[in-house]
Amino acid sequence: MDSKEKRRGILERLNAGEVVVGDGGYVMQLERRGYVKAGHWTPEAAVEHPEAVRQLHREFLRAGANVIQTFTFYCSEDKLEISGNVTNITGAQINEAACDLAREVANEGDALVAGCVSKTPCYVKSHSETEVKAIFKKQMDDFLKKDIDFFIVEFVDHVEEAVWAVEVLKTSGKPVGATLCISPHGDMHGVPPGQCAVRLVKAGADIVGVNCHLDPLTCVQTVKLMKAGLEKAGLKAHLMIQPLGFHTPERNIGGYTSLPEYPFALETRAITRWDIHKYAREAYNAGIRYIGGCCGFEPYHIRAIAEEVAAERGFLPPASEKHGLWGAALEMHTKPWVRARARREYWENLLPASGRPKCPSMATPADDYEKQLETKIQM
Amino acid sequence: MDSKEKRRGILERLNAGEVVVGDGGYVMQLERRGYVKAGHWTPEAAVEHPEAVRQLHREFLRAGANVIQTFTFYCSEDKLEISGNVTNITGAQINEAACDLAREVANEGDALVAGCVSKTPCYVKSHSETEVKAIFKKQMDDFLKKDIDFFIVEFVDHVEEAVWAVEVLKTSGKPVGATLCISPHGDMHGVPPGQCAVRLVKAGADIVGVNCHLDPLTCVQTVKLMKAGLEKAGLKAHLMIQPLGFHTPERNIGGYTSLPEYPFALETRAITRWDIHKYAREAYNAGIRYIGGCCGFEPYHIRAIAEEVAAERGFLPPASEKHGLWGAALEMHTKPWVRARARREYWENLLPASGRPKCPSMATPADDYEKQLETKIQM
Amino acid sequence: MDSKEKRRGILERLNAGEVVVGDGGYVMQLERRGYVKAGHWTPEAAVEHPEAVRQLHREFLRAGANVIQTFTFYCSEDKLEISGNVTNITGAQINEAACDLAREVANEGDALVAGCVSKTPCYVKSHSETEVKAIFKKQMDDFLKKDIDFFIVEFVDHVEEAVWAVEVLKTSGKPVGATLCISPHGDMHGVPPGQCAVRLVKAGADIVGVNCHLDPLTCVQTVKLMKAGLEKAGLKAHLMIQPLGFHTPERNIGGYTSLPEYPFALETRAITRWDIHKYAREAYNAGIRYIGGCCGFEPYHIRAIAEEVAAERGFLPPASEKHGLWGAALEMHTKPWVRARARREYWENLLPASGRPKCPSMATPADDYEKQLETKIQM
Amino acid sequence: MDSKEKRRGILERLNAGEVVVGDGGYVMQLERRGYVKAGHWTPEAAVEHPEAVRQLHREFLRAGANVIQTFTFYCSEDKLEISGNVTNITGAQINEAACDLAREVANEGDALVAGCVSKTPCYVKSHSETEVKAIFKKQMDDFLKKDIDFFIVEFVDHVEEAVWAVEVLKTSGKPVGATLCISPHGDMHGVPPGQCAVRLVKAGADIVGVNCHLDPLTCVQTVKLMKAGLEKAGLKAHLMIQPLGFHTPERNIGGYTSLPEYPFALETRAITRWDIHKYAREAYNAGIRYIGGCCGFEPYHIRAIAEEVAAERGFLPPASEKHGLWGAALEMHTKPWVRARARREYWENLLPASGRPKCPSMATPADDYEKQLETKIQM
């Protein structure tokens, strides 16, 4: 049996009104597991340590993910070269190995494989459409040698670059999703979310949304603005969201990379599985049907999405066999006060203590975005 | 070549004054990865999903661990039966599979395998020395069918039960380490740490210390009290520590299981790698030479221990190839303010924000330990 | 010598570019001293306990205030009647006694007396221009029997009502200042600050600005928006500010009355004298020349304004004889670490701990303003 | 009628089992009002600005105080000289003026006057019993020229100095109360609270307890330890407490003078009236019958003590005519959500937000007391 023929494509699923659960974040989680170098954030582990990448793919699949993204973040030739982290492995090797790993694990379940491209250093440096498109083309060609189902453009903070990527990837004939890492205040050139969405859809994107940089509820707000923009323009597209798995109440334009805790002290800000339930419901209510996560989303966060939308999907993910819904399995605990936590109200209403009485609760972003923001509000 | 003959034992290493790096926590991390059920906390994944356990062992090894503990937490027959989580797998099967997995990975490096036993429900229920010892004997016999290097008794909160375990395990002729999950205020019967240590050493423990329940610096304090007790009694033993990877400023007797965030909202309290540097140094300065972690310790925390004591050990762990010391690799980052974080002072002095302005920083433990504590102080 | 003839009026001072220091908050401070009833907030103490009102006036004068406001908050006949707190004293009696007290103390220094009116229940209830204006007219007539220098309309959250008050008070021929208790998002009908300012100036206000409801830096932002509105309209007016003396990082439209701590647990949010230095400088830099405070501003906060603008004014206030600038007098302290605090950098950079580890740092306003705000941002 | 003859003395009241409400803090409150210089903390305002001192006395009386303490803090000759703050006024002048002011206001109600002495620089400098006692004798002689009812020794952190003061003051034949500013860990020489109490009672103190330095609940704990010490020694004395009005969760030995916020940024830590209710009840339940406050206690805090023990005393204080019990007067408020706060449960359960998301909740005391403490715990 050819798994490919059997698979229902991403658009078939979304067009049918299904909820598609995305996977979580790779680079940050693999950094913690010892396979990715922070600062570089390149995915050479796909070649060097395939067992580690495979296992993380598997955990996301088991948690309920319908899509396995290729572990190809920052895997454009220009980025790899600048980074200098990988000297004996080519981008093509990584891209191809990553496709194979994603495919192998996706086939262990009912998942699709998305070939992923992200922003290129070339864009900011050269601002040349030709050069940037050539880079995306090269990466696409690597993917097309392998068996992938659709493309995702992600972690791009200038809509113009994302538009270029979409234009390239659409030449493949495969569906394309595009997510910007922007705040409700718009992209790095100040283009508001609604307008960004319009430009992406006009460029051919089938699915649009945001990923990374800001916390789940902020990202839902941004996607809502995108949706409103599309409606105003009389356009239609599927919506997707893969937010940051850390609380960013500062809601600054640059997001978590501007916060003092980035990237090695973000533990404090990590979202809980209960935060995820709220997020998944908000996203669903906003009409978003492709719901996943980015940096900070571990397997149990993806499982929490799948559990929140279990009624809509009609099933629980495999990993829920090791998870009592809303803490139900705590009924087995030896301490009576822990047993008393085996219920939804407890976890929904808990305000978790930071455990750090000498630390603040919000930070000053290390850039001048706050001032920029104030200026915008004053206008 | 027989790897067993080549290996230098735990006591050889400690007697030579070497720093032994322990591994991190299994059940909590595998819960997040989707393989352990909270509330039960039993290790059937060793049989059901060996690839997941193997991968986590590998990550700890790669992070610098000198010891791989068997994934046999709560794997006594009485606990498995009460838990009811595992119906078609016996404790013996798990224990044996866990030994094989630990051995397989340990042999990929220079690590030892420790067979681990933890507290039994039987102790509190029956308080029968005969019954409890029979349970430990059965688990020991499973281990002795396999190739393990020494034993660890861990997560026991009554010193009496730990003494019984030590007495059983010493009959194997192998070295035994014993760690209690107690606070500086003593065990659950009020036996102070110094006296606990004396009783464990008199029972035959070669290494004594604490694990789990409270945060690293609190645990260092408890081990210091143990050391002082041993010195006062004219006894000698190696010291070990495998603390909780969450901040517990409440320092309540029962530790994290009594905090409102246990077990599903502890993210906020997670220690950073920089907290680990301070901890590892404090532990080393206190004369502790077996330094590891328990619940909440992920591979990057173990790597941080290995990096902090790299000078003393004379080498960095394999996973440091993906980690710039003290954030050095951030020099590659595109944002200037992130590049400015590529230095030790930055991370040592950072007070990370919680990102949760509507949450408190300390909690009220959900038991009456605070009152107990106050009573003790008043005495 | 007639003090009246000697006095330079408010407009003379402002026209000359002088900084006018306002006084602080009366009702909240007198509530704490035992003379005002929270919930009612009416000023019958002017008749019942003149010594208490006189003393607080004196403290503000001594702290550097150039204006003593009559203690006539909520002293319209309709408010007194609804409140029901005062049965045997008429509004006229209070207004007149308050004028005498303010005059008496103002004459002890070089201060002016401002007759103050605030929002009326009648406005929201009847929305009748005739009725509301009659109420303001009655209160004005009380004031005009006494020796006051100018009028202040304050604590009005609908610009329309403030316009009506200004129109009435301008018939006296005396200068009129008008401050709204609004956020940067505008008045309760959604009229933005810039437009509010334009309407007030067109109605005849000589000085416009904001008072109460939100913290100092937020109020500075609102006045900046007013200034921008006036400039855009080609209008000119003096700017004044008398913000809330409590931190309100929530910046919700309704301000502190919507916060859970209002009115009996606001201690935690109280601004320090060092917060005031920043505020006074920001206000000055924004072109505001009438700088005072409202609820939460105690005498030492007013002194801090006067000290911050001492160079501009050319003198320190009398109460500075009991205050070492920037903590200088701590050089006398017995503890060396306290002596080390006798310097500006220490206090400017201090992040004061709340002393409440079980409390949050921000609250959820008890109304639906947050949602309103989000809706506005989404537009 | 001679008011003196009519008055029932402090011991008559306490012997009869009555609750005696103390007054609040003078120096910190008058610093904020502009009459005391921080760092010096001397009470020359009694001569320079009697109206300010008189008004604060009155507010405490009106709030329910049964005792008016003379405003004579740090008014020993040696302290005044070292301070250098007062050049043209003698200590005797201040002491006498302060007695007159206290008497004048006390006679406006049913209050007693307590002549107060505090620790002398001489003690630490000379450690000479003769010299220190001479200083106390001189101050006592000033008081005895005036009409005072009893003496209070307060703010002494070495029990030995307090014992000397008691021995001197007992020669007057008047009752003597003695309060140390110590933590549950004992005085500055390490004498534990129980032993301190025993020494003070043996020296002749009729009433013993603690004042200042630490927050109310911590001070209650210290007085409990004193009580236990007295009981163990078979001694009897009345207990009194006048704690700090700021939260000090650090519970460090030196108290608030060692915290970074001392003395100019303590606002954040200020106790609410609802904190006072809990404190007054705890103090009462611990058998303490003289219940007042020290630095940080404003008139409304004293009123809250009087309201909490109103049932026991049989009456409310005069200032309660301007205070709805437990917020009852909020029923008059215009906003429905504020009206909903007119009830006890609301205020008892409120966790007030700090309003400072960039600040911590606990601080590191600026001394080495924490280390001292840890050392003690380890013993």
Short mmCIF file of C-alpha atoms in Angstrom, two decimals, chain B residues 119-120 122-130 132-133 136 153 155-168 178-182 186-192 195-200 203 226:
data_model
loop_
_atom_site.label_atom_id
_atom_site.label_comp_id
_atom_site.label_asym_id
_atom_site.label_seq_id
_atom_site.Cartn_x
_atom_site.Cartn_y
_atom_site.Cartn_z
CA LYS B 119 10.04 3.94 49.00
CA THR B 120 7.31 1.30 49.16
CA CYS B 122 4.13 -1.24 52.26
CA TYR B 123 6.23 0.70 54.76
CA VAL B 124 3.55 3.18 55.71
CA LYS B 125 0.80 0.57 55.54
CA SER B 126 2.33 -2.35 57.40
CA HIS B 127 5.38 -0.89 59.06
CA SER B 128 6.64 -4.47 58.97
CA GLU B 129 10.40 -4.84 58.59
CA THR B 130 9.97 -8.37 57.24
CA VAL B 132 9.31 -4.28 53.45
CA LYS B 133 12.62 -6.07 53.30
CA PHE B 136 13.39 -4.75 48.42
CA VAL B 153 18.09 3.83 47.47
CA PHE B 155 13.10 9.06 47.41
CA VAL B 156 12.55 7.67 50.89
CA ASP B 157 11.21 10.04 53.51
CA HIS B 158 11.51 7.88 56.60
CA VAL B 159 15.09 7.05 57.45
CA GLU B 160 13.99 3.76 58.99
CA GLU B 161 12.74 2.47 55.64
CA ALA B 162 15.95 3.58 53.95
CA VAL B 163 17.98 1.75 56.57
CA TRP B 164 16.03 -1.43 55.83
CA ALA B 165 16.66 -1.02 52.11
CA VAL B 166 20.38 -0.49 52.68
CA GLU B 167 20.56 -3.57 54.87
CA VAL B 168 18.97 -5.67 52.13
CA ALA B 178 21.17 6.18 49.92
CA THR B 179 19.37 9.48 49.42
CA LEU B 180 16.42 10.65 51.46
CA CYS B 181 13.85 13.14 50.18
CA ILE B 182 13.90 15.27 53.32
CA GLY B 186 14.57 16.15 59.07
CA ASP B 187 12.62 13.06 58.03
CA MET B 188 8.90 12.49 58.43
CA HIS B 189 9.40 11.21 61.94
CA GLY B 190 11.42 14.30 62.83
CA VAL B 191 14.82 12.60 62.80
CA PRO B 192 17.27 15.41 61.94
CA GLN B 195 21.18 11.61 62.66
CA CYS B 196 19.66 10.19 59.46
CA ALA B 197 23.11 10.12 57.88
CA VAL B 198 24.59 8.37 60.87
CA ARG B 199 21.93 5.66 60.79
CA LEU B 200 22.36 5.10 57.05
CA ALA B 203 23.50 0.33 58.15
CA MET B 226 24.26 15.26 57.24
#
